[in-house]
């Protein structure tokens, strides 16, 4: 036998990333668990948010580490520079944008996921069955039929993109996968209220439709889509030679938590043969609560539904879900064969359905595990109760605002979002906007609470979005007191 | 003051997801750390993969949990039904597809990320600075200029999509964000070798281009793109009235690890004013190694570069990265304002750059932390050494295959991928394909090793892709011995 040209001895001692001494890593792991649990258990003793000192900011400009400094040093950097200056959404008075508060058990589940570290793109293994089961549970919880399919994604932005991509595949009337949108004889149109989240417009842009393909429809006084106006737009566009493709219904808008009349939208879509997609990022999971479910009537008729699990479902970031009514359509829209993805009848490379056939990603983390474990831990009912609790709290806050001479309630939707402002004796709208802007920043800077912004009819509103399982009635009392105190301060100094 | 209609007492005792007793959760966390560390420390004593018994599969069909069963039970289910049947990529002889092996410290970093649980879409906080620093480090490591930008994503599939979306925005010659592709007078074209990963075609489909917009160019004997053929195609398409937009270079193809002549592609793109995108999912990080860097010459000239960190960089799933040479172009392609995303000069809602302006996602987990902490722990140099080690191991394996009378080396690229088959005395090609298919499945079923498949020129090849910091020389010895043993078994039983 001739010596192969390849057969060279490995010259160096082989090495890896595993520690020399597992006991050290184990000990560090124990310390981390203790430290984070301490952090979680005492979160309400700390500010809701705090500004990073310039010295901390500078730390993040250091050069690329060429030589390692070891696990201990890396952890110390985390403790000193990251932990105290995190976003703040663990805090009971964090109500900015729409952000969940996570949970200690969810965190531990995510550790297990990273520990066994599967790629959920392909193959036959238990993690794939965990994700499939989570999707099955979501179908059951939200009233989707057994023949529907789904996928866990980073969040509702991606879920919207996938739903709208399936819509395009099914309704375009041309072979978009093969030819793209170039072949279209007419501009394709999607419709949704003008309160629709900008991730929908961004999704349509990504899909090659452009902003012009989204027709924003006016809302009624309660921020729900005006169905008659939608009907007119569809009719008008058809007459103009445009091609209506689908309607996006909102189950919980970002500004006010409004839920469109989903049943009416489903009827209209059926009538005009349009795809019915729902952006239920915030509100879709409310179907879990028997009390809140009625406002979502019609959601179960959607062709595709996008929602988040890291928002009101309190799973650690990031995890959202898309459901698609017809599995075959979902799969057709995304599957593309390749030799290196060959399926075998047995072994690792087997399995009937690979998730990479249902979305754009071939590499996919095990975000299903935290959902699976948290649902097993708490049961679905508990989440329903928390939705009701947050909704009641929003009612309380609205009441506190209304009872105050100095505050003005701007909107209080059906759900968890309250928009208001400090008024005092200020009458000028511009001055009010400036005052409330300053007020919002001081609330955050002083670590009191972290609401965010809504601009409603040109008015700067302090927007409180309560999807937080740690908030309690006394947090709202304290918050309103402090808003009034700071508002007076600013009003006085401006006078 | 009138009583508000909203001011209703909260009727129930408020509750949350935090445990009654943090000590219990703490204790469970400690146990989980111990169990996973034990699992990691003994991974080579277990099979590389194992089939789930039917009884275990059935477990994943249970109904939606309405009532919680508690943390202990949820964890027990994980231990019994998930842990033993994971994908297998922790194992030293897992070489399927292109999948990293993770690390214990990376796992702990992911726990911390889930613990503080920020949303990296928006806001001013330390986690945002961590991601920015990781991107800065990647720019430095891969030779990108200071004015470039980047984003961490789920993996190279998404990174490719983002790079190609910026290409579309910059090179289309029409306002795609506003009007979409409908307004295009001509089909837009992208080019790449016919060994390009299917995530690129899927990305182009998602972006609305269709498969017809990807022109696959033949490769040379070494699986690198034939530059002359690419030049001809561009010229021909221009003459036909098509609109060439960009070229996708490969830095490590999935089948054989081939790296295109990136400098020649950069020249060609400059000459024809085309966008130069590189899919460096596997190979881009090799620039870390001074020894391997020369084969990537020209990579630093790309307009956009996609690569994975959960593959050869061994970060836990999922994390990939896209770099874009021109920050303004990157931002323009993805930013869309909205009132609820208003930026304040101070407080939580401040910050110069929000990541949601650089990609389609508004909800984004803290995948930066594991990268930040692991790079601090090991230093960049260590990763370079591991790349060299895996590349040497591939050389050894190729040598072992060549030295065996019964095996046939099909390809051995420059990097970490070896494709071969058992030949024995079988001459019929169809019989050889069937034999090697069976051989691959038995290797997996018997838990010996987990390679995957490549189909090369119609030949079924056992594909060994070594991006595994746990593989050692003796693993390849054992593997080759077992391949020959099983090959003979099958050959004999077929005779």
Short mmCIF file of C-alpha atoms in Angstrom, two decimals, chain A residues 164-376:
data_model
loop_
_atom_site.label_atom_id
_atom_site.label_comp_id
_atom_site.label_asym_id
_atom_site.label_seq_id
_atom_site.Cartn_x
_atom_site.Cartn_y
_atom_site.Cartn_z
CA UNK A 164 -47.27 37.12 4.29
CA UNK A 165 -44.83 35.02 2.24
CA UNK A 166 -47.29 32.13 2.26
CA UNK A 167 -50.04 34.58 1.28
CA UNK A 168 -47.91 35.68 -1.67
CA UNK A 169 -47.24 32.10 -2.70
CA UNK A 170 -50.90 31.12 -2.59
CA UNK A 171 -52.69 34.22 -3.83
CA UNK A 172 -50.33 35.89 -6.30
CA UNK A 173 -51.67 33.97 -9.27
CA UNK A 174 -48.14 33.69 -10.67
CA UNK A 175 -45.25 31.42 -9.69
CA UNK A 176 -43.44 33.79 -7.33
CA UNK A 177 -40.95 31.17 -6.15
CA UNK A 178 -39.82 30.63 -9.71
CA UNK A 179 -40.27 34.03 -11.33
CA UNK A 180 -40.51 36.51 -8.51
CA UNK A 181 -42.70 39.58 -8.64
CA UNK A 182 -41.28 40.71 -11.97
CA UNK A 183 -43.86 38.60 -13.76
CA UNK A 184 -46.83 40.27 -12.11
CA UNK A 185 -49.14 42.11 -14.47
CA UNK A 186 -50.42 44.28 -11.60
CA UNK A 187 -49.30 45.66 -8.26
CA UNK A 188 -50.41 43.38 -5.45
CA UNK A 189 -52.11 44.97 -2.46
CA UNK A 190 -52.41 44.25 1.23
CA UNK A 191 -54.72 46.09 3.63
CA UNK A 192 -54.68 46.82 7.32
CA UNK A 193 -55.64 49.60 9.68
CA UNK A 194 -53.41 52.65 9.95
CA UNK A 195 -52.62 51.45 13.46
CA UNK A 196 -50.91 48.34 12.02
CA UNK A 197 -47.41 47.78 13.39
CA UNK A 198 -44.54 48.90 11.20
CA UNK A 199 -43.14 45.35 11.18
CA UNK A 200 -45.90 44.55 8.68
CA UNK A 201 -44.79 47.29 6.31
CA UNK A 202 -41.17 46.27 6.83
CA UNK A 203 -42.16 42.68 6.11
CA UNK A 204 -43.87 43.66 2.87
CA UNK A 205 -40.78 45.66 1.91
CA UNK A 206 -38.56 42.67 2.59
CA UNK A 207 -40.82 40.49 0.45
CA UNK A 208 -40.31 42.85 -2.48
CA UNK A 209 -43.77 44.43 -2.44
CA UNK A 210 -42.77 47.94 -1.37
CA UNK A 211 -44.66 50.27 0.90
CA UNK A 212 -47.06 51.11 -1.92
CA UNK A 213 -48.46 47.62 -1.62
CA UNK A 214 -49.74 48.35 1.86
CA UNK A 215 -52.94 50.36 1.95
CA UNK A 216 -53.50 51.79 5.44
CA UNK A 217 -57.20 52.01 6.27
CA UNK A 218 -58.56 54.58 8.71
CA UNK A 219 -59.64 53.50 12.17
CA UNK A 220 -62.75 54.32 14.13
CA UNK A 221 -62.64 56.25 17.38
CA UNK A 222 -61.81 53.01 19.18
CA UNK A 223 -58.74 52.46 16.95
CA UNK A 224 -60.27 49.45 15.18
CA UNK A 225 -60.24 49.25 11.41
CA UNK A 226 -63.17 50.89 9.62
CA UNK A 227 -64.61 47.93 7.73
CA UNK A 228 -66.62 50.04 5.27
CA UNK A 229 -63.51 51.98 4.31
CA UNK A 230 -61.63 48.73 3.78
CA UNK A 231 -64.39 47.40 1.55
CA UNK A 232 -64.31 50.60 -0.50
CA UNK A 233 -60.55 50.45 -0.92
CA UNK A 234 -60.64 46.85 -2.15
CA UNK A 235 -63.41 47.64 -4.60
CA UNK A 236 -61.67 50.77 -5.83
CA UNK A 237 -58.34 49.01 -6.27
CA UNK A 238 -59.92 46.17 -8.20
CA UNK A 239 -61.53 48.70 -10.50
CA UNK A 240 -58.16 50.40 -10.95
CA UNK A 241 -56.55 47.12 -12.01
CA UNK A 242 -54.57 46.53 -8.85
CA UNK A 243 -54.53 43.03 -7.39
CA UNK A 244 -55.73 42.76 -3.77
CA UNK A 245 -53.96 39.82 -2.11
CA UNK A 246 -54.67 39.94 1.58
CA UNK A 247 -55.84 41.72 4.70
CA UNK A 248 -53.89 42.06 7.92
CA UNK A 249 -56.08 42.11 11.00
CA UNK A 250 -54.77 43.39 14.31
CA UNK A 251 -55.25 41.48 17.53
CA UNK A 252 -53.88 44.13 19.88
CA UNK A 253 -52.36 47.19 18.23
CA UNK A 254 -49.13 48.56 19.61
CA UNK A 255 -50.43 52.05 20.42
CA UNK A 256 -53.63 51.22 22.23
CA UNK A 257 -54.15 47.45 22.21
CA UNK A 258 -57.14 47.67 19.84
CA UNK A 259 -58.50 44.43 18.41
CA UNK A 260 -60.07 44.71 14.96
CA UNK A 261 -63.40 43.07 14.24
CA UNK A 262 -61.73 39.87 13.13
CA UNK A 263 -64.95 38.06 12.22
CA UNK A 264 -65.93 40.88 9.88
CA UNK A 265 -62.46 40.80 8.32
CA UNK A 266 -62.71 37.03 7.86
CA UNK A 267 -66.06 37.48 6.10
CA UNK A 268 -64.68 40.17 3.84
CA UNK A 269 -61.63 38.06 2.95
CA UNK A 270 -63.87 35.09 2.12
CA UNK A 271 -66.05 37.29 -0.03
CA UNK A 272 -63.12 38.69 -2.02
CA UNK A 273 -60.93 35.56 -1.98
CA UNK A 274 -58.20 37.33 -0.03
CA UNK A 275 -55.63 35.91 2.38
CA UNK A 276 -56.47 36.71 5.99
CA UNK A 277 -53.37 37.27 8.10
CA UNK A 278 -53.54 38.39 11.72
CA UNK A 279 -50.80 40.23 13.55
CA UNK A 280 -51.56 39.02 17.04
CA UNK A 281 -48.11 39.80 18.46
CA UNK A 282 -49.63 41.14 21.65
CA UNK A 283 -53.19 39.92 21.74
CA UNK A 284 -53.48 36.48 20.16
CA UNK A 285 -52.57 34.53 23.32
CA UNK A 286 -55.51 36.19 25.11
CA UNK A 287 -57.66 33.46 23.60
CA UNK A 288 -56.39 31.40 26.54
CA UNK A 289 -58.62 33.40 28.87
CA UNK A 290 -62.31 32.53 28.61
CA UNK A 291 -63.07 36.06 29.77
CA UNK A 292 -61.00 37.80 27.12
CA UNK A 293 -61.55 35.31 24.30
CA UNK A 294 -64.80 36.86 22.98
CA UNK A 295 -63.00 39.95 21.71
CA UNK A 296 -60.89 37.71 19.46
CA UNK A 297 -63.89 36.14 17.73
CA UNK A 298 -62.89 35.34 14.15
CA UNK A 299 -59.19 34.86 14.91
CA UNK A 300 -59.57 31.12 14.42
CA UNK A 301 -60.58 31.80 10.81
CA UNK A 302 -57.25 33.39 9.84
CA UNK A 303 -55.16 31.84 7.09
CA UNK A 304 -52.06 32.76 9.06
CA UNK A 305 -51.51 34.11 12.54
CA UNK A 306 -48.40 35.73 14.02
CA UNK A 307 -47.84 36.16 17.73
CA UNK A 308 -45.16 36.50 20.36
CA UNK A 309 -44.38 34.28 23.29
CA UNK A 310 -41.76 36.55 24.87
CA UNK A 311 -44.27 39.36 25.35
CA UNK A 312 -47.38 38.57 27.30
CA UNK A 313 -46.46 34.89 27.62
CA UNK A 314 -43.32 35.90 29.56
CA UNK A 315 -40.96 33.45 27.85
CA UNK A 316 -37.35 34.63 27.74
CA UNK A 317 -36.33 36.41 24.52
CA UNK A 318 -36.59 35.58 21.72
CA UNK A 319 -39.54 33.44 20.69
CA UNK A 320 -42.59 34.05 18.56
CA UNK A 321 -44.79 31.77 16.50
CA UNK A 322 -46.56 31.68 13.18
CA UNK A 323 -49.49 29.37 12.49
CA UNK A 324 -50.63 28.63 8.93
CA UNK A 325 -54.02 27.11 8.33
CA UNK A 326 -52.93 24.82 5.50
CA UNK A 327 -49.74 22.85 6.09
CA UNK A 328 -49.20 22.03 2.42
CA UNK A 329 -49.32 25.69 1.43
CA UNK A 330 -46.92 26.58 4.21
CA UNK A 331 -44.46 23.91 3.16
CA UNK A 332 -44.74 24.65 -0.55
CA UNK A 333 -43.92 28.30 0.05
CA UNK A 334 -40.60 27.49 1.70
CA UNK A 335 -39.28 24.06 0.77
CA UNK A 336 -36.29 23.78 -1.56
CA UNK A 337 -34.48 20.48 -1.98
CA UNK A 338 -30.70 19.96 -1.95
CA UNK A 339 -28.45 16.91 -2.03
CA UNK A 340 -26.89 17.69 1.34
CA UNK A 341 -30.39 17.80 2.80
CA UNK A 342 -31.29 14.32 1.53
CA UNK A 343 -33.76 12.47 3.75
CA UNK A 344 -33.00 8.92 4.79
CA UNK A 345 -35.62 6.41 5.88
CA UNK A 346 -33.80 5.81 9.18
CA UNK A 347 -31.23 7.44 11.42
CA UNK A 348 -30.40 11.07 12.19
CA UNK A 349 -31.16 12.25 8.66
CA UNK A 350 -34.71 10.90 8.74
CA UNK A 351 -37.90 12.55 9.98
CA UNK A 352 -41.03 13.37 8.06
CA UNK A 353 -40.95 17.12 8.43
CA UNK A 354 -37.91 19.33 8.82
CA UNK A 355 -38.51 22.85 10.07
CA UNK A 356 -36.24 24.30 7.41
CA UNK A 357 -39.04 23.49 4.95
CA UNK A 358 -41.36 25.90 6.73
CA UNK A 359 -39.32 29.08 6.88
CA UNK A 360 -36.24 30.85 5.57
CA UNK A 361 -33.86 29.60 8.29
CA UNK A 362 -31.81 26.43 8.14
CA UNK A 363 -30.07 27.10 11.45
CA UNK A 364 -32.58 27.35 14.26
CA UNK A 365 -31.97 27.30 18.00
CA UNK A 366 -33.96 25.29 20.52
CA UNK A 367 -36.29 28.13 21.53
CA UNK A 368 -39.08 25.58 21.83
CA UNK A 369 -37.73 24.15 25.08
CA UNK A 370 -38.48 27.14 27.30
CA UNK A 371 -42.03 27.26 25.94
CA UNK A 372 -42.49 23.53 26.47
CA UNK A 373 -41.12 23.57 30.00
CA UNK A 374 -42.86 26.76 31.14
CA UNK A 375 -46.22 25.57 29.84
CA UNK A 376 -45.74 22.27 31.65
#
